[in-house]
mmCIF file of C-alpha atoms in Angstrom:
data_model
loop_
_atom_site.group_PDB
_atom_site.id
_atom_site.type_symbol
_atom_site.label_atom_id
_atom_site.label_comp_id
_atom_site.label_asym_id
_atom_site.label_seq_id
_atom_site.Cartn_x
_atom_site.Cartn_y
_atom_site.Cartn_z
ATOM 1 C CA MET A 1242 -19.271 3.815 -13.106
ATOM 2 C CA HIS A 1243 -17.541 7.134 -13.767
ATOM 3 C CA ARG A 1244 -14.143 7.942 -15.238
ATOM 4 C CA ILE A 1245 -11.677 10.209 -13.437
ATOM 5 C CA THR A 1246 -8.197 11.567 -13.961
ATOM 6 C CA LEU A 1247 -5.772 10.881 -11.120
ATOM 7 C CA ARG A 1248 -4.094 14.142 -10.287
ATOM 8 C CA GLY A 1249 -0.716 14.437 -8.580
ATOM 9 C CA LEU A 1250 0.869 11.410 -10.234
ATOM 10 C CA LYS A 1251 4.586 11.879 -10.897
ATOM 11 C CA GLU A 1252 6.468 10.614 -13.906
ATOM 12 C CA LEU A 1253 8.973 8.248 -12.337
ATOM 13 C CA ASP A 1254 12.526 8.083 -13.599
ATOM 14 C CA PHE A 1255 14.046 4.816 -14.786
ATOM 15 C CA ARG A 1256 15.407 3.715 -11.408
ATOM 16 C CA ARG A 1257 12.118 4.256 -9.622
ATOM 17 C CA GLN A 1258 10.144 2.534 -12.346
ATOM 18 C CA GLU A 1259 12.458 -0.459 -12.097
ATOM 19 C CA ALA A 1260 11.960 -0.544 -8.339
ATOM 20 C CA TYR A 1261 8.201 -0.855 -8.737
ATOM 21 C CA HIS A 1262 8.663 -3.379 -11.557
ATOM 22 C CA THR A 1263 10.772 -5.467 -9.174
ATOM 23 C CA LEU A 1264 8.134 -5.218 -6.455
ATOM 24 C CA ARG A 1265 5.464 -6.200 -8.990
ATOM 25 C CA SER A 1266 7.514 -9.174 -10.217
ATOM 26 C CA ASN A 1267 8.164 -10.381 -6.680
ATOM 27 C CA LEU A 1268 4.447 -10.189 -5.986
ATOM 28 C CA GLU A 1269 3.664 -12.203 -9.119
ATOM 29 C CA PHE A 1270 6.155 -14.875 -8.044
ATOM 30 C CA CYS A 1271 4.202 -15.271 -4.797
ATOM 31 C CA GLY A 1272 1.586 -17.157 -6.823
ATOM 32 C CA LYS A 1273 -1.667 -16.600 -8.678
ATOM 33 C CA THR A 1274 -3.719 -17.315 -5.574
ATOM 34 C CA ASN A 1275 -2.481 -14.067 -4.003
ATOM 35 C CA LYS A 1276 -4.901 -11.664 -5.666
ATOM 36 C CA VAL A 1277 -6.092 -9.500 -2.773
ATOM 37 C CA ILE A 1278 -3.110 -7.721 -1.239
ATOM 38 C CA GLU A 1279 -3.110 -5.455 1.789
ATOM 39 C CA ILE A 1280 -0.536 -2.640 2.006
ATOM 40 C CA THR A 1281 -0.041 -1.344 5.537
ATOM 41 C CA SER A 1282 2.549 0.141 7.883
ATOM 42 C CA CYS A 1283 3.378 0.393 11.558
ATOM 43 C CA ALA A 1284 2.973 4.165 11.881
ATOM 44 C CA PRO A 1285 1.588 7.086 9.851
ATOM 45 C CA ASP A 1286 3.539 8.772 7.054
ATOM 46 C CA GLU A 1287 5.748 5.828 6.152
ATOM 47 C CA GLY A 1288 4.665 6.030 2.505
ATOM 48 C CA LYS A 1289 2.282 3.076 2.273
ATOM 49 C CA SER A 1290 -0.406 4.891 0.261
ATOM 50 C CA THR A 1291 2.042 6.095 -2.370
ATOM 51 C CA ILE A 1292 3.519 2.626 -2.663
ATOM 52 C CA ALA A 1293 0.044 1.094 -2.956
ATOM 53 C CA LEU A 1294 -0.841 3.479 -5.791
ATOM 54 C CA TYR A 1295 2.345 3.086 -7.803
ATOM 55 C CA LEU A 1296 2.365 -0.685 -7.289
ATOM 56 C CA ALA A 1297 -1.218 -0.854 -8.582
ATOM 57 C CA LYS A 1298 -0.231 1.330 -11.551
ATOM 58 C CA SER A 1299 2.772 -0.879 -12.301
ATOM 59 C CA ILE A 1300 0.582 -3.990 -12.303
ATOM 60 C CA ALA A 1301 -1.954 -2.248 -14.555
ATOM 61 C CA ASP A 1302 0.821 -1.172 -16.923
ATOM 62 C CA ASN A 1303 1.652 -4.865 -17.260
ATOM 63 C CA GLY A 1304 -1.813 -5.577 -18.678
ATOM 64 C CA LYS A 1305 -3.574 -6.746 -15.507
ATOM 65 C CA LYS A 1306 -6.932 -5.371 -14.410
ATOM 66 C CA VAL A 1307 -6.402 -3.807 -10.977
ATOM 67 C CA MET A 1308 -8.651 -2.292 -8.319
ATOM 68 C CA LEU A 1309 -6.998 0.043 -5.813
ATOM 69 C CA LEU A 1310 -9.284 0.020 -2.769
ATOM 70 C CA ASP A 1311 -8.789 2.845 -0.289
ATOM 71 C CA ALA A 1312 -9.793 1.312 3.033
ATOM 72 C CA ASP A 1313 -8.203 3.957 5.235
ATOM 73 C CA LEU A 1314 -11.526 5.286 6.485
ATOM 74 C CA ARG A 1315 -9.886 7.407 9.182
ATOM 75 C CA LYS A 1316 -7.377 9.543 7.259
ATOM 76 C CA SER A 1317 -7.155 8.808 3.564
ATOM 77 C CA ALA A 1318 -3.947 9.955 1.884
ATOM 78 C CA LEU A 1319 -5.243 8.909 -1.530
ATOM 79 C CA VAL A 1320 -8.200 11.288 -1.380
ATOM 80 C CA GLU A 1321 -6.005 14.206 -0.333
ATOM 81 C CA LYS A 1322 -3.330 13.643 -2.986
ATOM 82 C CA TYR A 1323 -4.929 12.003 -5.983
ATOM 83 C CA GLN A 1324 -8.713 12.385 -6.119
ATOM 84 C CA GLY A 1325 -9.771 14.428 -9.117
ATOM 85 C CA GLY A 1326 -13.360 14.997 -10.179
ATOM 86 C CA GLY A 1327 -14.744 11.994 -8.351
ATOM 87 C CA GLY A 1328 -16.648 13.763 -5.615
ATOM 88 C CA LYS A 1329 -16.546 12.675 -1.978
ATOM 89 C CA SER A 1330 -18.430 9.380 -2.109
ATOM 90 C CA GLY A 1331 -16.577 6.163 -1.421
ATOM 91 C CA LEU A 1332 -16.250 2.947 0.528
ATOM 92 C CA SER A 1333 -17.824 4.266 3.724
ATOM 93 C CA ASN A 1334 -20.997 5.170 1.794
ATOM 94 C CA PHE A 1335 -21.314 1.587 0.571
ATOM 95 C CA LEU A 1336 -20.516 -0.038 3.919
ATOM 96 C CA SER A 1337 -23.093 2.125 5.693
ATOM 97 C CA GLY A 1338 -25.771 1.177 3.156
ATOM 98 C CA GLN A 1339 -26.063 4.614 1.534
ATOM 99 C CA MET A 1340 -24.884 3.691 -1.974
ATOM 100 C CA PRO A 1341 -24.436 0.567 -4.125
ATOM 101 C CA PHE A 1342 -20.861 -0.423 -4.848
ATOM 102 C CA GLU A 1343 -21.146 0.244 -8.579
ATOM 103 C CA ASP A 1344 -21.663 3.937 -7.759
ATOM 104 C CA ILE A 1345 -18.497 4.384 -5.688
ATOM 105 C CA TYR A 1346 -15.683 3.044 -7.852
ATOM 106 C CA PHE A 1347 -14.091 4.766 -10.794
ATOM 107 C CA GLU A 1348 -12.224 3.933 -13.950
ATOM 108 C CA THR A 1349 -9.063 6.036 -14.071
ATOM 109 C CA ASP A 1350 -7.222 7.584 -16.989
ATOM 110 C CA ILE A 1351 -4.601 4.844 -16.569
ATOM 111 C CA PRO A 1352 -5.595 1.777 -18.629
ATOM 112 C CA ASN A 1353 -6.640 -1.234 -16.494
ATOM 113 C CA LEU A 1354 -6.522 0.746 -13.241
ATOM 114 C CA TYR A 1355 -9.691 1.325 -11.188
ATOM 115 C CA ILE A 1356 -9.985 3.029 -7.825
ATOM 116 C CA THR A 1357 -12.406 3.221 -4.917
ATOM 117 C CA PHE A 1358 -11.823 6.099 -2.519
ATOM 118 C CA ALA A 1359 -12.491 5.905 1.219
ATOM 119 C CA GLY A 1360 -15.428 8.303 1.323
ATOM 120 C CA PRO A 1361 -16.541 10.424 4.307
ATOM 121 C CA ILE A 1362 -15.012 9.567 7.682
ATOM 122 C CA PRO A 1363 -17.530 7.400 9.576
ATOM 123 C CA PRO A 1364 -17.865 7.214 13.385
ATOM 124 C CA ASN A 1365 -17.285 3.430 13.396
ATOM 125 C CA PRO A 1366 -14.584 2.443 10.841
ATOM 126 C CA SER A 1367 -13.604 -0.883 12.462
ATOM 127 C CA GLU A 1368 -17.200 -2.065 12.650
ATOM 128 C CA LEU A 1369 -17.853 -1.190 9.009
ATOM 129 C CA LEU A 1370 -14.676 -2.920 7.821
ATOM 130 C CA GLY A 1371 -15.532 -6.014 9.851
ATOM 131 C CA SER A 1372 -19.041 -6.228 8.424
ATOM 132 C CA PRO A 1373 -20.276 -8.834 5.921
ATOM 133 C CA TYR A 1374 -20.663 -5.984 3.414
ATOM 134 C CA PHE A 1375 -16.908 -5.473 3.258
ATOM 135 C CA GLN A 1376 -16.240 -9.202 2.944
ATOM 136 C CA GLY A 1377 -18.847 -9.403 0.189
ATOM 137 C CA ALA A 1378 -17.289 -6.472 -1.673
ATOM 138 C CA VAL A 1379 -13.842 -8.067 -1.517
ATOM 139 C CA ASP A 1380 -15.237 -11.393 -2.766
ATOM 140 C CA THR A 1381 -16.890 -9.626 -5.726
ATOM 141 C CA LEU A 1382 -13.711 -7.701 -6.571
ATOM 142 C CA ARG A 1383 -11.700 -10.910 -6.374
ATOM 143 C CA ARG A 1384 -13.853 -12.405 -9.130
ATOM 144 C CA THR A 1385 -13.801 -9.246 -11.245
ATOM 145 C CA PHE A 1386 -10.178 -8.093 -11.114
ATOM 146 C CA ASP A 1387 -6.789 -9.741 -11.571
ATOM 147 C CA TYR A 1388 -5.481 -7.931 -8.474
ATOM 148 C CA VAL A 1389 -7.046 -5.956 -5.632
ATOM 149 C CA ILE A 1390 -4.603 -3.695 -3.791
ATOM 150 C CA ILE A 1391 -6.006 -2.469 -0.462
ATOM 151 C CA ASP A 1392 -4.527 0.563 1.270
ATOM 152 C CA THR A 1393 -5.205 0.331 5.012
ATOM 153 C CA PRO A 1394 -4.556 2.449 8.124
ATOM 154 C CA PRO A 1395 -1.290 1.859 10.010
ATOM 155 C CA LEU A 1396 -1.489 -0.491 12.971
ATOM 156 C CA GLU A 1397 -0.040 1.987 15.450
ATOM 157 C CA ASN A 1398 -3.231 2.717 17.382
ATOM 158 C CA VAL A 1399 -6.146 1.089 15.519
ATOM 159 C CA ILE A 1400 -7.049 -2.472 14.602
ATOM 160 C CA ASP A 1401 -8.480 -1.777 11.124
ATOM 161 C CA ALA A 1402 -5.552 -3.282 9.184
ATOM 162 C CA ALA A 1403 -5.846 -6.570 11.104
ATOM 163 C CA VAL A 1404 -9.606 -6.652 10.481
ATOM 164 C CA ILE A 1405 -9.019 -6.135 6.755
ATOM 165 C CA ALA A 1406 -6.190 -8.689 6.661
ATOM 166 C CA SER A 1407 -8.625 -11.482 7.465
ATOM 167 C CA CYS A 1408 -10.216 -10.872 4.024
ATOM 168 C CA CYS A 1409 -6.906 -10.746 2.122
ATOM 169 C CA ASP A 1410 -4.590 -13.340 0.585
ATOM 170 C CA GLY A 1411 -1.436 -11.591 1.742
ATOM 171 C CA TYR A 1412 -0.002 -8.384 3.125
ATOM 172 C CA ILE A 1413 3.043 -6.194 2.481
ATOM 173 C CA LEU A 1414 4.420 -4.166 5.371
ATOM 174 C CA VAL A 1415 5.938 -0.764 4.550
ATOM 175 C CA VAL A 1416 8.599 0.360 7.023
ATOM 176 C CA GLU A 1417 10.391 3.692 7.076
ATOM 177 C CA ASP A 1418 14.133 3.358 7.528
ATOM 178 C CA ASN A 1419 15.537 4.418 10.916
ATOM 179 C CA ARG A 1420 12.136 5.224 12.369
ATOM 180 C CA ILE A 1421 10.530 1.989 13.532
ATOM 181 C CA SER A 1422 12.128 -0.254 16.123
ATOM 182 C CA TYR A 1423 12.606 -3.937 15.408
ATOM 183 C CA ARG A 1424 10.411 -4.829 18.380
ATOM 184 C CA PHE A 1425 7.530 -2.635 17.206
ATOM 185 C CA ALA A 1426 7.728 -4.023 13.660
ATOM 186 C CA GLN A 1427 7.672 -7.582 15.007
ATOM 187 C CA GLN A 1428 4.608 -6.808 17.120
ATOM 188 C CA VAL A 1429 2.766 -5.465 14.069
ATOM 189 C CA LYS A 1430 3.787 -8.490 11.994
ATOM 190 C CA GLU A 1431 2.636 -10.912 14.695
ATOM 191 C CA GLN A 1432 -0.713 -9.144 14.959
ATOM 192 C CA LEU A 1433 -1.258 -9.453 11.208
ATOM 193 C CA ASP A 1434 -0.073 -13.071 11.156
ATOM 194 C CA ARG A 1435 -2.686 -14.005 13.762
ATOM 195 C CA THR A 1436 -5.396 -13.174 11.219
ATOM 196 C CA GLY A 1437 -4.172 -16.002 8.964
ATOM 197 C CA CYS A 1438 -3.113 -13.559 6.245
ATOM 198 C CA ARG A 1439 0.157 -14.499 4.535
ATOM 199 C CA ASN A 1440 3.176 -12.240 4.995
ATOM 200 C CA LEU A 1441 4.447 -11.495 1.479
ATOM 201 C CA GLY A 1442 7.347 -9.358 2.630
ATOM 202 C CA CYS A 1443 8.472 -5.896 3.624
ATOM 203 C CA VAL A 1444 9.277 -2.694 1.733
ATOM 204 C CA LEU A 1445 11.991 -0.658 3.447
ATOM 205 C CA ASN A 1446 11.132 2.914 2.529
ATOM 206 C CA LYS A 1447 12.772 6.361 2.684
ATOM 207 C CA VAL A 1448 16.292 4.950 2.658
ATOM 208 C CA ASN A 1449 19.310 7.207 2.272
ATOM 209 C CA MET A 1450 21.313 5.245 -0.295
ATOM 210 C CA SER A 1451 24.366 7.490 -0.037
ATOM 211 C CA GLY A 1452 25.333 5.994 3.319
ATOM 212 C CA LYS A 1453 27.999 3.363 3.883
ATOM 213 C CA GLY A 1454 25.524 0.620 4.707
ATOM 214 C CA TYR A 1455 23.118 -1.293 2.453
ATOM 215 C CA ASN A 1456 25.876 -2.903 0.388
ATOM 216 C CA GLY A 1457 27.629 0.383 -0.302
ATOM 217 C CA ARG A 1458 29.319 -0.707 -3.532
ATOM 218 C CA TYR A 1459 26.004 -1.478 -5.205
ATOM 219 C CA TYR A 1460 24.314 1.725 -4.101
ATOM 220 C CA ARG A 1461 27.298 3.931 -4.952
ATOM 221 C CA LYS A 1462 26.831 2.668 -8.486
ATOM 222 C CA TYR A 1463 23.091 3.306 -8.704
ATOM 223 C CA GLY A 1464 22.765 6.365 -6.455
ATOM 224 C CA LYS A 1465 19.959 7.529 -4.183
ATOM 225 C CA TYR A 1466 16.661 5.784 -4.418
ATOM 226 C CA SER A 1467 13.388 5.205 -2.606
ATOM 227 C CA TYR A 1468 10.334 3.102 -3.449
ATOM 228 C CA ASP A 1469 7.945 6.000 -3.094
ATOM 229 C CA GLY A 1470 9.839 8.147 -5.560
ATOM 230 C CA GLY A 1471 11.412 10.677 -3.210
ATOM 231 C CA TYR A 1472 14.858 11.478 -1.871
ATOM 232 C CA TYR A 1473 15.021 11.396 1.878
ATOM 233 C CA GLY A 1474 17.586 12.222 4.508
ATOM 234 C CA ARG A 1475 18.645 9.713 7.110
ATOM 235 C CA THR A 1476 16.912 11.093 10.186
ATOM 236 C CA ARG A 1477 15.702 9.272 13.235
ATOM 237 C CA GLY A 1478 12.009 9.709 13.994
ATOM 238 C CA LYS A 1479 11.027 11.195 17.347
ATOM 239 C CA ALA A 1480 8.122 8.872 17.991
ATOM 240 C CA TYR A 1481 10.042 5.606 17.518
ATOM 241 C CA PRO A 1482 13.697 6.207 18.450
ATOM 242 C CA ASP A 1483 14.669 2.576 19.072
ATOM 243 C CA ASN A 1484 16.790 0.376 16.828
ATOM 244 C CA ALA A 1485 16.173 0.588 13.092
ATOM 245 C CA MET A 1486 14.003 -1.972 11.357
ATOM 246 C CA ASP A 1487 15.697 -5.284 10.623
ATOM 247 C CA ARG A 1488 17.202 -5.024 7.105
ATOM 248 C CA LYS A 1489 16.996 -8.788 6.539
ATOM 249 C CA ALA A 1490 13.288 -8.904 5.852
ATOM 250 C CA ASP A 1491 12.555 -10.961 2.765
ATOM 251 C CA GLY A 1492 9.894 -10.785 0.087
ATOM 252 C CA PRO A 1493 8.970 -7.907 -2.227
ATOM 253 C CA GLY A 1494 11.292 -4.912 -2.021
#
């Protein structure tokens, strides 16, 4: 096992740190049996990978041993943004039988936080993720770590997240405000629920807190805020122009 420094990590201000602490606490209240958690989204670029990373860091900061598993074998955001000095090997190398698992995961410069990157893009991601090798790796990580956070592809066009969900204890759905229709979000949720994986809640991301909605009095007091640490305008996405995601989703976030 090698040690790497995660590049590109931002120092979060107090409000953003508290947001991730709240998400972490809500996850802990879901019960000790929920150790392997999938983070996914309906469409690309909703911020799921950033949320997966900072949630894993927040849990590690609380003294828990955490593995962040990058299972987005098609287009890894974690490799592009945060990989530093770890080479290009990763999960796809293990699943295709090229490398043992102990050679593809890394200890990071953040205490208690470990990471496995996706590796080279394979021609058959769904088949690899549905193989006994992936199930075996998850079972081993479950025994080794306090939490396993798995970043997965969005469920817009591929089935990978549903395949992975069958190995997980629960999932968190990341939804970008004013981009995803209620109907589309419900379809994604139903697809994940059919795997038997428990829905732990939804994170509404990229919210413009300066608007009149979202309990305006509260947010006027605390200002703009987003789970993934950025300030975003309230724009409607071109790909999914229907009604905004239901704001009544419960669970973490």
